[in-house]
XYZ file of C-alpha atoms in Angstrom:
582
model
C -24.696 32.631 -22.334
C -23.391 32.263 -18.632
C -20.739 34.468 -17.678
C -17.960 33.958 -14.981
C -19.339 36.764 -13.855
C -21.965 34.789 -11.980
C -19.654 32.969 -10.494
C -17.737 35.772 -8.865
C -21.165 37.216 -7.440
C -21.393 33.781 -5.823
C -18.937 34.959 -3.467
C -20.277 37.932 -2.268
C -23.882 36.618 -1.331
C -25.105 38.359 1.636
C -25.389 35.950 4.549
C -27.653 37.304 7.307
C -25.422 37.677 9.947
C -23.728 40.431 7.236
C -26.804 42.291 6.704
C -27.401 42.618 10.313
C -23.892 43.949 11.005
C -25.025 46.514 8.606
C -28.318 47.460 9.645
C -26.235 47.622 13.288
C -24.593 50.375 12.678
C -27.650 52.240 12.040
C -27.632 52.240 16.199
C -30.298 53.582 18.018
C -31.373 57.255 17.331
C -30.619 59.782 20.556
C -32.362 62.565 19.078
C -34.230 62.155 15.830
C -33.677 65.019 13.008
C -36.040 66.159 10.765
C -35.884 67.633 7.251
C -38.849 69.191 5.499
C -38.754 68.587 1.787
C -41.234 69.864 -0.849
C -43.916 67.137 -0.207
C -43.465 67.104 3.963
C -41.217 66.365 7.126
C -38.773 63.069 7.770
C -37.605 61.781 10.805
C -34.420 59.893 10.674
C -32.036 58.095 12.267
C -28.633 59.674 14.690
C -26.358 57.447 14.595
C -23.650 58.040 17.264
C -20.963 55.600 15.979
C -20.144 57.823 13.101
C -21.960 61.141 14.415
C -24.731 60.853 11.327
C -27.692 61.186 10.172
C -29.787 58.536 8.322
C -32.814 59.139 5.712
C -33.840 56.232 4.512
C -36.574 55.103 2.365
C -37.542 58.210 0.775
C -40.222 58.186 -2.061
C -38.723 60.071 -4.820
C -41.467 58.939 -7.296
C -45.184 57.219 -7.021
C -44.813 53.668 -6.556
C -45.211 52.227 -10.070
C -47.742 49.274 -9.661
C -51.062 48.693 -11.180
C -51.655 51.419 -14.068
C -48.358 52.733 -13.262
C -46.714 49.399 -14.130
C -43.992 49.758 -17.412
C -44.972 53.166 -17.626
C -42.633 56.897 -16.994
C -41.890 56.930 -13.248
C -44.274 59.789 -12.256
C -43.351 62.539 -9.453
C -45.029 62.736 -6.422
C -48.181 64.683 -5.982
C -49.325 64.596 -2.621
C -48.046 66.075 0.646
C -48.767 65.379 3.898
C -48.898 67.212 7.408
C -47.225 64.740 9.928
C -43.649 64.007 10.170
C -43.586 60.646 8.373
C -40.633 57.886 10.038
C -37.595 57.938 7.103
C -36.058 54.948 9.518
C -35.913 51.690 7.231
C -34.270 51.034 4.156
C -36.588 50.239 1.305
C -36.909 46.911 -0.198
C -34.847 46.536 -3.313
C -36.345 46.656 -6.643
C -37.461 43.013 -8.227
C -34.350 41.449 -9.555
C -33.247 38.347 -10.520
C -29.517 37.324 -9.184
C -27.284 36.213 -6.519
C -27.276 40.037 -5.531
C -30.939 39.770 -4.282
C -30.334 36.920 -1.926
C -31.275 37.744 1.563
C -33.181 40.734 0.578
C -36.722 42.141 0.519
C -37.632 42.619 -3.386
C -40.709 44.693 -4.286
C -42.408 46.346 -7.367
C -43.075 49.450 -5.139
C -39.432 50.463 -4.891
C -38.608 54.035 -5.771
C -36.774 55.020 -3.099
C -33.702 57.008 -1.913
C -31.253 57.136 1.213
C -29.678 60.213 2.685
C -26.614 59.732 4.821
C -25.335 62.579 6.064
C -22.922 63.829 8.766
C -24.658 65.144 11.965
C -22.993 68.290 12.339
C -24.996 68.954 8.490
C -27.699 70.728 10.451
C -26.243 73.655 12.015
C -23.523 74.202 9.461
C -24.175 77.222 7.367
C -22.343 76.331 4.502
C -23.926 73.314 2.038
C -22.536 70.876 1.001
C -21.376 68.598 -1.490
C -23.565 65.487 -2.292
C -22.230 62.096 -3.743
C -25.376 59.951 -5.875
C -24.911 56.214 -5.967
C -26.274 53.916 -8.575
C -25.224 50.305 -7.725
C -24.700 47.968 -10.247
C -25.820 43.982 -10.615
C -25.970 44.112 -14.708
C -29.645 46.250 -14.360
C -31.404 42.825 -13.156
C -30.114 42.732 -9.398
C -29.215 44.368 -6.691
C -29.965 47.210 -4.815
C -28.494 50.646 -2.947
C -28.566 48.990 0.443
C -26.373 46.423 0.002
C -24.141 46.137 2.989
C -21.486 46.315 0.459
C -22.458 49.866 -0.736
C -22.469 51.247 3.010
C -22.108 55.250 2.399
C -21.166 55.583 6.442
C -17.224 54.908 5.394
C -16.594 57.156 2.648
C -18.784 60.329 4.358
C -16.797 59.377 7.273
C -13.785 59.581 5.421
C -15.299 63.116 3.764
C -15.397 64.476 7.451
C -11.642 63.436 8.662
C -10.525 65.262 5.565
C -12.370 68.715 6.146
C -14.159 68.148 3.218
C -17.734 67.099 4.400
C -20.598 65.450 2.078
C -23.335 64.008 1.633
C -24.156 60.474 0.563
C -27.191 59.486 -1.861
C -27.938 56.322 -2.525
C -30.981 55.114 -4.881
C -33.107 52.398 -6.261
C -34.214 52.161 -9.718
C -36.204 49.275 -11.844
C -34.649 46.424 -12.898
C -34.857 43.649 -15.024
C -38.355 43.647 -17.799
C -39.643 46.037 -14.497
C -37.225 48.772 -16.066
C -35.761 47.923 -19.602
C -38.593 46.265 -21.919
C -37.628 46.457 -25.688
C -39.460 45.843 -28.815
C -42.353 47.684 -30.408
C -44.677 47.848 -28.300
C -42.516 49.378 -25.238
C -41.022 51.675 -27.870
C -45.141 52.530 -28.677
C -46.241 52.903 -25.418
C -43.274 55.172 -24.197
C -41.938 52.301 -22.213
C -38.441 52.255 -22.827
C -35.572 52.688 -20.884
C -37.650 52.877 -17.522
C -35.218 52.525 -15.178
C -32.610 54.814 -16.473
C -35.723 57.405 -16.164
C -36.377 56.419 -12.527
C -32.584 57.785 -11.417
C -33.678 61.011 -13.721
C -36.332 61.526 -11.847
C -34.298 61.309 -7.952
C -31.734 63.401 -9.987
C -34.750 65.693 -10.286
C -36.191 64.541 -6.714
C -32.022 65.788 -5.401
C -32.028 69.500 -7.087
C -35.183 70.046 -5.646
C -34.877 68.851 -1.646
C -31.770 68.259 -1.147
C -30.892 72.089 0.304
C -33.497 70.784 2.878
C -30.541 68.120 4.112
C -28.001 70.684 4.063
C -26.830 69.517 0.442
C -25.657 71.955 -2.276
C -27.869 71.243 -5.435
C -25.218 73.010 -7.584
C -22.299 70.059 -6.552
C -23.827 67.022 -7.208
C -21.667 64.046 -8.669
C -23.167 60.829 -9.986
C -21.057 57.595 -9.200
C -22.469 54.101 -10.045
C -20.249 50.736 -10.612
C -20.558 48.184 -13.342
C -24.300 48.630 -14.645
C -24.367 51.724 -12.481
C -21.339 52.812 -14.169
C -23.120 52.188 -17.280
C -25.992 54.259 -15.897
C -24.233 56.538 -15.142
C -22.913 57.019 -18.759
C -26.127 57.127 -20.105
C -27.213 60.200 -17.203
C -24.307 62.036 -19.202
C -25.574 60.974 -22.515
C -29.435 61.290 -22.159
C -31.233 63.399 -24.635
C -28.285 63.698 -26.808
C -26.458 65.462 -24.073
C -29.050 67.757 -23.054
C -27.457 69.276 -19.583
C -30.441 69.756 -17.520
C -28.203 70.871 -14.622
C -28.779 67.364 -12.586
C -25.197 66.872 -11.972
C -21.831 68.437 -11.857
C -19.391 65.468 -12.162
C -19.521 62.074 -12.986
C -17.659 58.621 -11.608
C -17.577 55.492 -13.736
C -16.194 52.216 -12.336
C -15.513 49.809 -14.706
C -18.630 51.322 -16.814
C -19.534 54.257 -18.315
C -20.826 55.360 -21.814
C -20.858 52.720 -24.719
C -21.363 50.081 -22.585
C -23.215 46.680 -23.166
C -22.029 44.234 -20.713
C -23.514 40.984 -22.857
C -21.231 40.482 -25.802
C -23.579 38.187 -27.017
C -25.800 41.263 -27.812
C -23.287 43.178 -29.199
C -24.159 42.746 -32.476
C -27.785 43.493 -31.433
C -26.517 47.365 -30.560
C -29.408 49.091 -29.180
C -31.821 48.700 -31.237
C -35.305 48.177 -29.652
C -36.606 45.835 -32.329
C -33.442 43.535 -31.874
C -34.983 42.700 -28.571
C -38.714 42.187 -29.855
C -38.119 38.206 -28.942
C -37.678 38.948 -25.779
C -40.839 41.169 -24.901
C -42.372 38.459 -26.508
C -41.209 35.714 -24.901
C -42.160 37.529 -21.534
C -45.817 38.080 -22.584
C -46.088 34.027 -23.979
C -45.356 33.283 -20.580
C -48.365 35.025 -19.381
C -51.957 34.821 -19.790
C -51.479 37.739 -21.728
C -50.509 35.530 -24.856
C -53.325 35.542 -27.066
C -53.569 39.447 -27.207
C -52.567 41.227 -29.584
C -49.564 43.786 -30.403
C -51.457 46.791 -29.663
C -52.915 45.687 -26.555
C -50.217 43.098 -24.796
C -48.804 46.276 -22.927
C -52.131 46.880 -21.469
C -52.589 43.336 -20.585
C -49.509 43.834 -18.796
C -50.262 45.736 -16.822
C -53.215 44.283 -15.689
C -52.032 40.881 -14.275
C -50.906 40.362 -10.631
C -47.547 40.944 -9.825
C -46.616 37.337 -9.448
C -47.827 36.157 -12.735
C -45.262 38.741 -14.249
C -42.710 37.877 -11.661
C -43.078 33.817 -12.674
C -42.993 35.109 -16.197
C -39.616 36.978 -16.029
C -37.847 34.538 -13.823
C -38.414 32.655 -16.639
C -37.230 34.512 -19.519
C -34.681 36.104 -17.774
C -32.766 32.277 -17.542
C -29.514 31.642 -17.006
C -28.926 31.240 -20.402
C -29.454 34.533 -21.255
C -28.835 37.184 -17.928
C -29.032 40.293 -19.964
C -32.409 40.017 -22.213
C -34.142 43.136 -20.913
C -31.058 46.798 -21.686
C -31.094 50.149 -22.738
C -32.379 50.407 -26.215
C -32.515 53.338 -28.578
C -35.517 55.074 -28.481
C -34.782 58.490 -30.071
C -35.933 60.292 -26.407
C -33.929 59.548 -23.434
C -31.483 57.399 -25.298
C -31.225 59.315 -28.660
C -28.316 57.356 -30.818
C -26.308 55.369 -30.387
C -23.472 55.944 -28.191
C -20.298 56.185 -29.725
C -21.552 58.483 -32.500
C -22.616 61.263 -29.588
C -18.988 60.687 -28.285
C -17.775 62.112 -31.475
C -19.607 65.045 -31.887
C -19.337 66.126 -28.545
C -23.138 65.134 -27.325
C -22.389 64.358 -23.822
C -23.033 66.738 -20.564
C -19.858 68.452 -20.633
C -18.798 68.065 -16.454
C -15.247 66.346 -14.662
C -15.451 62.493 -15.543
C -13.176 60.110 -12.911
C -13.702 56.776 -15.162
C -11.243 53.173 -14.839
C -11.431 49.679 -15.000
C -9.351 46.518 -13.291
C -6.616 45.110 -14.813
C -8.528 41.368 -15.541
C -11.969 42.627 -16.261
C -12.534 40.050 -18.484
C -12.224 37.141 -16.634
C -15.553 37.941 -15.422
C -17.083 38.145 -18.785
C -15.703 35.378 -20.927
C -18.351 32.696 -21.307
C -18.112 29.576 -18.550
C -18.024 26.933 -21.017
C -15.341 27.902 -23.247
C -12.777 25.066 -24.558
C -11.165 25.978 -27.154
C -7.766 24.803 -27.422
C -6.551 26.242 -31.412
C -7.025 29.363 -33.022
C -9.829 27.862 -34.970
C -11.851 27.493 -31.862
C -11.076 31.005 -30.590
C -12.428 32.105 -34.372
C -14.822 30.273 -34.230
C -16.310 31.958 -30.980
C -15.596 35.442 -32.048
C -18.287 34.899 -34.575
C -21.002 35.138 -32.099
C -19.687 38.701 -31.327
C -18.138 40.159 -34.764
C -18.880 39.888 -38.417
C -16.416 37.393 -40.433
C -14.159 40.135 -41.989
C -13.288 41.280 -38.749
C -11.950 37.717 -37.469
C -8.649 37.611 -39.207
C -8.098 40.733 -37.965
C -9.171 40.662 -34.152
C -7.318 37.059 -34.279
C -4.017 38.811 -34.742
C -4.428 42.134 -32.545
C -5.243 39.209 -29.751
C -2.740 36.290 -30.364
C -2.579 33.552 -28.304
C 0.600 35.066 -26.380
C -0.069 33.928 -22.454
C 2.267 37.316 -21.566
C -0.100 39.179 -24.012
C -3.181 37.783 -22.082
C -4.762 38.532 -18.816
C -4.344 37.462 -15.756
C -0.895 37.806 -16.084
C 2.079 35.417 -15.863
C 2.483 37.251 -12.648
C -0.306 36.938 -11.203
C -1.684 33.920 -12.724
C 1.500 31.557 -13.034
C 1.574 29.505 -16.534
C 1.928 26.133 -14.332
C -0.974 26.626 -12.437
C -2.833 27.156 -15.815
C -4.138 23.231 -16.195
C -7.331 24.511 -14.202
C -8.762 27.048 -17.216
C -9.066 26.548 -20.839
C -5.522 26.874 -22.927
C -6.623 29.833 -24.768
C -8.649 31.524 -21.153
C -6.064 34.374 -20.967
C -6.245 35.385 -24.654
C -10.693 35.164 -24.455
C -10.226 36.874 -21.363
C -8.368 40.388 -22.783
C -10.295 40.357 -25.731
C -13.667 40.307 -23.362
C -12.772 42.775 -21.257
C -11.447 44.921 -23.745
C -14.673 45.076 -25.709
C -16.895 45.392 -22.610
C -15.594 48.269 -20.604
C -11.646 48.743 -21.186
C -12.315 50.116 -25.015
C -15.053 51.940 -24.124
C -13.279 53.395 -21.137
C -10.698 54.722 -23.702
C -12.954 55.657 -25.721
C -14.669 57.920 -23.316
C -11.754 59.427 -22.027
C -10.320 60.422 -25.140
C -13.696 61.733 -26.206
C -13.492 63.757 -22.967
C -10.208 65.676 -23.482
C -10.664 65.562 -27.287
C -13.855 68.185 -26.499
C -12.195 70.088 -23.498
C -13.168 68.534 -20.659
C -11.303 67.276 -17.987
C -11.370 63.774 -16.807
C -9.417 61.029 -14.953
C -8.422 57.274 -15.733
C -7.038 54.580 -13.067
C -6.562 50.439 -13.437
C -6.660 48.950 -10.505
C -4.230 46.424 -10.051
C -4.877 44.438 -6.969
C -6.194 40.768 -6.412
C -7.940 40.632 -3.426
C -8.240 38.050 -0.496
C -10.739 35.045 -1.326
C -10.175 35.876 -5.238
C -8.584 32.879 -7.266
C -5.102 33.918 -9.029
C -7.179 32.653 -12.282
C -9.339 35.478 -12.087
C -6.887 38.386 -10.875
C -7.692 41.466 -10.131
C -11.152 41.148 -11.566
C -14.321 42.974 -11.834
C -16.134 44.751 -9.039
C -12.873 44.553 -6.404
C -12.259 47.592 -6.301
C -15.791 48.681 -5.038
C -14.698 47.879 -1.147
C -11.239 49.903 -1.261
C -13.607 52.863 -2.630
C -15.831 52.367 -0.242
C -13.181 52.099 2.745
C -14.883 48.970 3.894
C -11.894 47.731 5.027
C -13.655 45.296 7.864
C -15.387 43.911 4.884
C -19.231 44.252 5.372
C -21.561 42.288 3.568
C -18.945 40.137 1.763
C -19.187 36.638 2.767
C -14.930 36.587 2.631
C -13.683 39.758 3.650
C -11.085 41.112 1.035
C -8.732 42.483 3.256
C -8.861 39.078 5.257
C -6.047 36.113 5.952
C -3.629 39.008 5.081
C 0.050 39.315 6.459
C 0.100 42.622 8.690
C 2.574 43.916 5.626
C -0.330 43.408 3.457
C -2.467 44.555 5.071
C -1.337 47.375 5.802
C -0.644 48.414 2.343
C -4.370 47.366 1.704
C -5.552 50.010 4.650
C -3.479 52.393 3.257
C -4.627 51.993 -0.397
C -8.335 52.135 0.854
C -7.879 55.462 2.137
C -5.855 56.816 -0.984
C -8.763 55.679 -2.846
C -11.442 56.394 -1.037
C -10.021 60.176 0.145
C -9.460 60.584 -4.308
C -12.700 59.970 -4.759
C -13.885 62.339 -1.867
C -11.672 64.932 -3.534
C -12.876 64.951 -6.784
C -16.499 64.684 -5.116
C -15.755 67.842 -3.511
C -13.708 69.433 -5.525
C -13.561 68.089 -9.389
C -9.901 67.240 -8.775
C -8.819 63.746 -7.414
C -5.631 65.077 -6.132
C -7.051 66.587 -3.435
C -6.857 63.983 -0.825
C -4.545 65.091 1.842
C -2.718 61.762 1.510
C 1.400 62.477 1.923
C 3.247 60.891 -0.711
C 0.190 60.125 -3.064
C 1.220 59.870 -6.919
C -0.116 62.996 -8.723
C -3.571 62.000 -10.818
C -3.013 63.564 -13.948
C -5.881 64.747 -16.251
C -6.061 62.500 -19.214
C -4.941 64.463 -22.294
C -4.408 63.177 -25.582
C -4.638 66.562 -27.214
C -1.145 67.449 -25.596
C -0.391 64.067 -24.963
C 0.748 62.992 -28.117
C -2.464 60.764 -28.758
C -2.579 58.992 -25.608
C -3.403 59.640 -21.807
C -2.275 58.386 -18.765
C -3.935 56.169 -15.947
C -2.798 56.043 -12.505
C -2.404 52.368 -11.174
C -4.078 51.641 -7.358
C -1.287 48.926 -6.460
C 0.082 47.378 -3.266
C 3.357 46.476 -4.879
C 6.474 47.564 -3.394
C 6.587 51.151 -5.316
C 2.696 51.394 -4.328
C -0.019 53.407 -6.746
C 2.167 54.559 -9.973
C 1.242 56.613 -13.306
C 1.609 55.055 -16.678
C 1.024 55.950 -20.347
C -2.431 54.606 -21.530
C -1.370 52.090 -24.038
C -1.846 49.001 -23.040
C -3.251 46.652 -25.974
C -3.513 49.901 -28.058
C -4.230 48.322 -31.041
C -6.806 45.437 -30.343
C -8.905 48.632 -28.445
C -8.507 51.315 -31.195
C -9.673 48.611 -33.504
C -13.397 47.855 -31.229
C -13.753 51.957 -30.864
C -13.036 52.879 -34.478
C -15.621 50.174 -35.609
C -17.987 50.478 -32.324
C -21.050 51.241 -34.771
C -20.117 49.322 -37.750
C -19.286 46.044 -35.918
C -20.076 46.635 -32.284
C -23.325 48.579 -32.708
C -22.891 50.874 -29.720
């Protein structure tokens, strides 16, 4: 199935004259500093345009090639006497989408970034540390994306007298990081790259006091898949705390996540996924082994006899064959049932979506036209007893759907399918907005504070038919307000009234998330006239929470009551194991 998704990434392909602006702000280092971690010393980078301090490329793990291949990233065990250059970004992890044009792609990737302010080195107080995850659906991308440039937000962290410091991280991707079936499940091969970003969580406590960073206020932050990564960080070992992290931001991700309703029905199950491992070892010379030894083979072959192989299970027909599964270890149940009882690391949680979500999940080649058609393709996702009922909580009501009449005008509506806006709400809702609820009210239900937003802006060089969609608000958190590494800049062709409620919405954002970095509150941000966050609280909220609303509307960023489509979501998270399998 080919998501819209894919088309939206399409318009954020890094053209090389982005990545160089990027890699130009890295400047040229005046004085080099050094940091001596367990293993040895790094050089990095000054860079005097934002007075900081670059790290990049860091091993956190051994590379995992040869015998290492599809097996438990394993720490480094070697030191070394020299100070060793930490001056060039590492390539990205092997992927396969538009997020790895223009990039370097390598098996040996277990790397991390530092960014840091300068001024890091002499202070005597530590401070607190931000660790990204980027997203691409765990089968692209990487943390050094252009788009994902940490330089903004620290900056941002400094002008606010709250100082911190940036993490960034790769992780495996693709069959590299998330084989299923048997014999992954066997050979303790599961889950790989959500073990990776345990192990720089582990790599963090243990050096990051060398970079000035407090190992006791660390918050993990990831978007889309690293959203979802993120929720699985707070759900590992049945929400075992190992003390890795101390707050948690989830953008339009989080726990309970799949983001391939096709699979839905699949849950997490590791044998549900047995076609797929293999597929991936039929496409090898590895074919005529058996069960028992296929891992082995594996692991044997050159690295662009597996890379053929996966480009070619990994098709566009199917973008999501290799995701977490449940292997009783790192991911013990199934999520939804640890929500419940409270098995979840028990720390702040800052968690939204966009308002039109799903118009980057719905299915391209939708065309259905009656309510029999939009029935009919619920079946791929639910069981039949459910499709009365899902048919009614999500009528065919354009003001129901998303975009919104508002956004999306009903006469400009020839261009998508009659029934797009009603696929659309249903799609998001069952990809991240449920779950988002979900986690939130499992959140305040056991004590713990967290936050919820929607963000409600369309952005420059994003169609009115897919309003304010998935991923948009990544560059307003980010305060990359001159647009870096997007191939139309977001807060481009604006009028200067727009744009300067865009500006100003960038910094609200990006100064909340800063705040709750730093503090575990959001509301922290030294912005005058910014909306009070409120903690979500359906204990003493009458059942419900509220969200606050990032808008550049006339009355700006508002607070509403969570309710929105109440009854289509409570429906997916009361039967998110029975029909859902999450």
């Amino acid at each position: 199935m080919l998501f819209f998704y894919f088309v939206l990434v399409g318009v954020y392909h890094k053209m090389f004259s982005s990545i160089l602006s990027f890699l130009l702000t890295v400047g040229i280092a005046t004085a080099s500093p050094v940091v001596t971690v367990k293993n040895g010393s790094y050089s990095g980078i000054y860079n005097p345009t934002y007075h900081q301090d670059f790290f990049l490329g860091i091993p956190y793990a051994q590379p995992p090639i040869n015998n290492l291949r599809f097996r438990l990233p394993q720490s480094l065990n070697s030191t070394f006497n020299s100070t060793v250059p930490a001056t060039a970004y590492s390539p990205f992890c092997v992927g396969y989408g538009g997020d790895d044009l223009g990039h370097e792609v390598s098996e040996d990737c277990l790397y991390l970034s530092v960014i840091r302010p300068s001024t890091t080195a002499a202070s005597s107080t530590a401070l607190p540390v931000a660790v990204w995850i980027h997203g691409g659906g765990l089968f692209m991308g990487g943390s050094n994306d252009p788009r994902y440039n940490l330089s903004f937000i620290v900056q941002n962290s400094v002008e606010m007298n709250k100082p911190m410091i940036g993490v960034s991280l790769q992780y495996r991707l693709s069959g590299w990081g998330f084989l299923g079936g048997k014999e992954a499940l066997a050979g303790g091969a599961t889950n790989l790259g959500l073990r990776d970003q345990r192990l720089a969580l582990h790599w963090i406590q243990e050096n990051i006091a060398a970079f000035g960073g407090n190992p006791k206020q660390v918050v993990i932050w990831g978007e889309s898949a690293g959203a979802e990564s993120v929720g699985s960080q707070l759900l590992a070992y049945n929400g075992r705390d190992d003390g890795l992290f101390h707050g948690a931001i989830a953008e339009s991700g989080g726990p309970s996540i799949n983001f391939d309703p096709s699979l839905i029905t699949a849950g997490y199950n590791s044998t549900a996924f047995q076609s797929n491992y293999d597929l991936l070892v039929s496409n090898t010379s590895c074919s005529n082994t058996t069960s028992t030894t296929s891992l082995s083979c594996l692991r044997s072959l050159p690295f662009s006899e597996i890379n053929s192989a996966l480009n070619n299970t990994a098709s566009p027909s199917a973008p999501f064959p290799f995701v977490p599964v449940i292997d009783n270890d790192f991911v013990f149940t199934y999520p939804s049932v640890q929500l419940a009882k409270g098995n979840f690391v028990h720390v702040p949680l800052l968690i939204g979506t966009n308002t039109d979500e799903g118009t980057a999940f719905i299915p391209t080649n939708i065309s259905e036209s009656t309510d029999a058609d939009f029935a009919s393709s619920l079946a791929t996702t639910i069981t039949a007893p459910s499709i009365p009922i899902l048919s009614a909580l999500y009528p065919d009501i354009p003001a129901l759907g998303i975009p919104s009449p508002s956004t999306f005008p009903l006469n400009e509506s020839s261009s998508v399918p009659t029934q797009y806006r009603r696929f659309a709400s249903y799609f998001g809702d069952i990809v991240v907005n449920a779950p988002r609820r979900a986690s939130n009210h499992a959140w305040s239900t056991h004590n713990v504070s967290s936050y919820s937003y929607r963000f409600d802006v369309v952005v420059n060089g994003i169609d009115s038919s897919a309003g304010a969609t998935h991923f948009q608000e990544v560059v307003f958190v980010f305060n990359n307000t001159c647009g870096q590494g997007y191939a139309v800049n977001p807060f481009g062709n604006l009028t200067a009234k727009a744009t300067k409620r865009f500006d100003e919405l960038a910094v609200l954002m990006s100064r909340s998330w800063v705040s709750f970095i730093t503090t575990g509150n959001p509301n922290e941000n030294g912005v005058k006239g910014a909306p009070v966050w409120p903690v979500y609280d359906v204990v003493n909220g009458g059942g419900e929470g509220e969200n606050i609303v990032w808008s550049v509307g006339e009355g700006g960023s508002y607070v509403e009551a969570d309710t929105y489509r109440a009854e289509g979501m409570a429906f997916i998270s009361d039967n998110a194991l029975a029909i859902y399998g999450r």
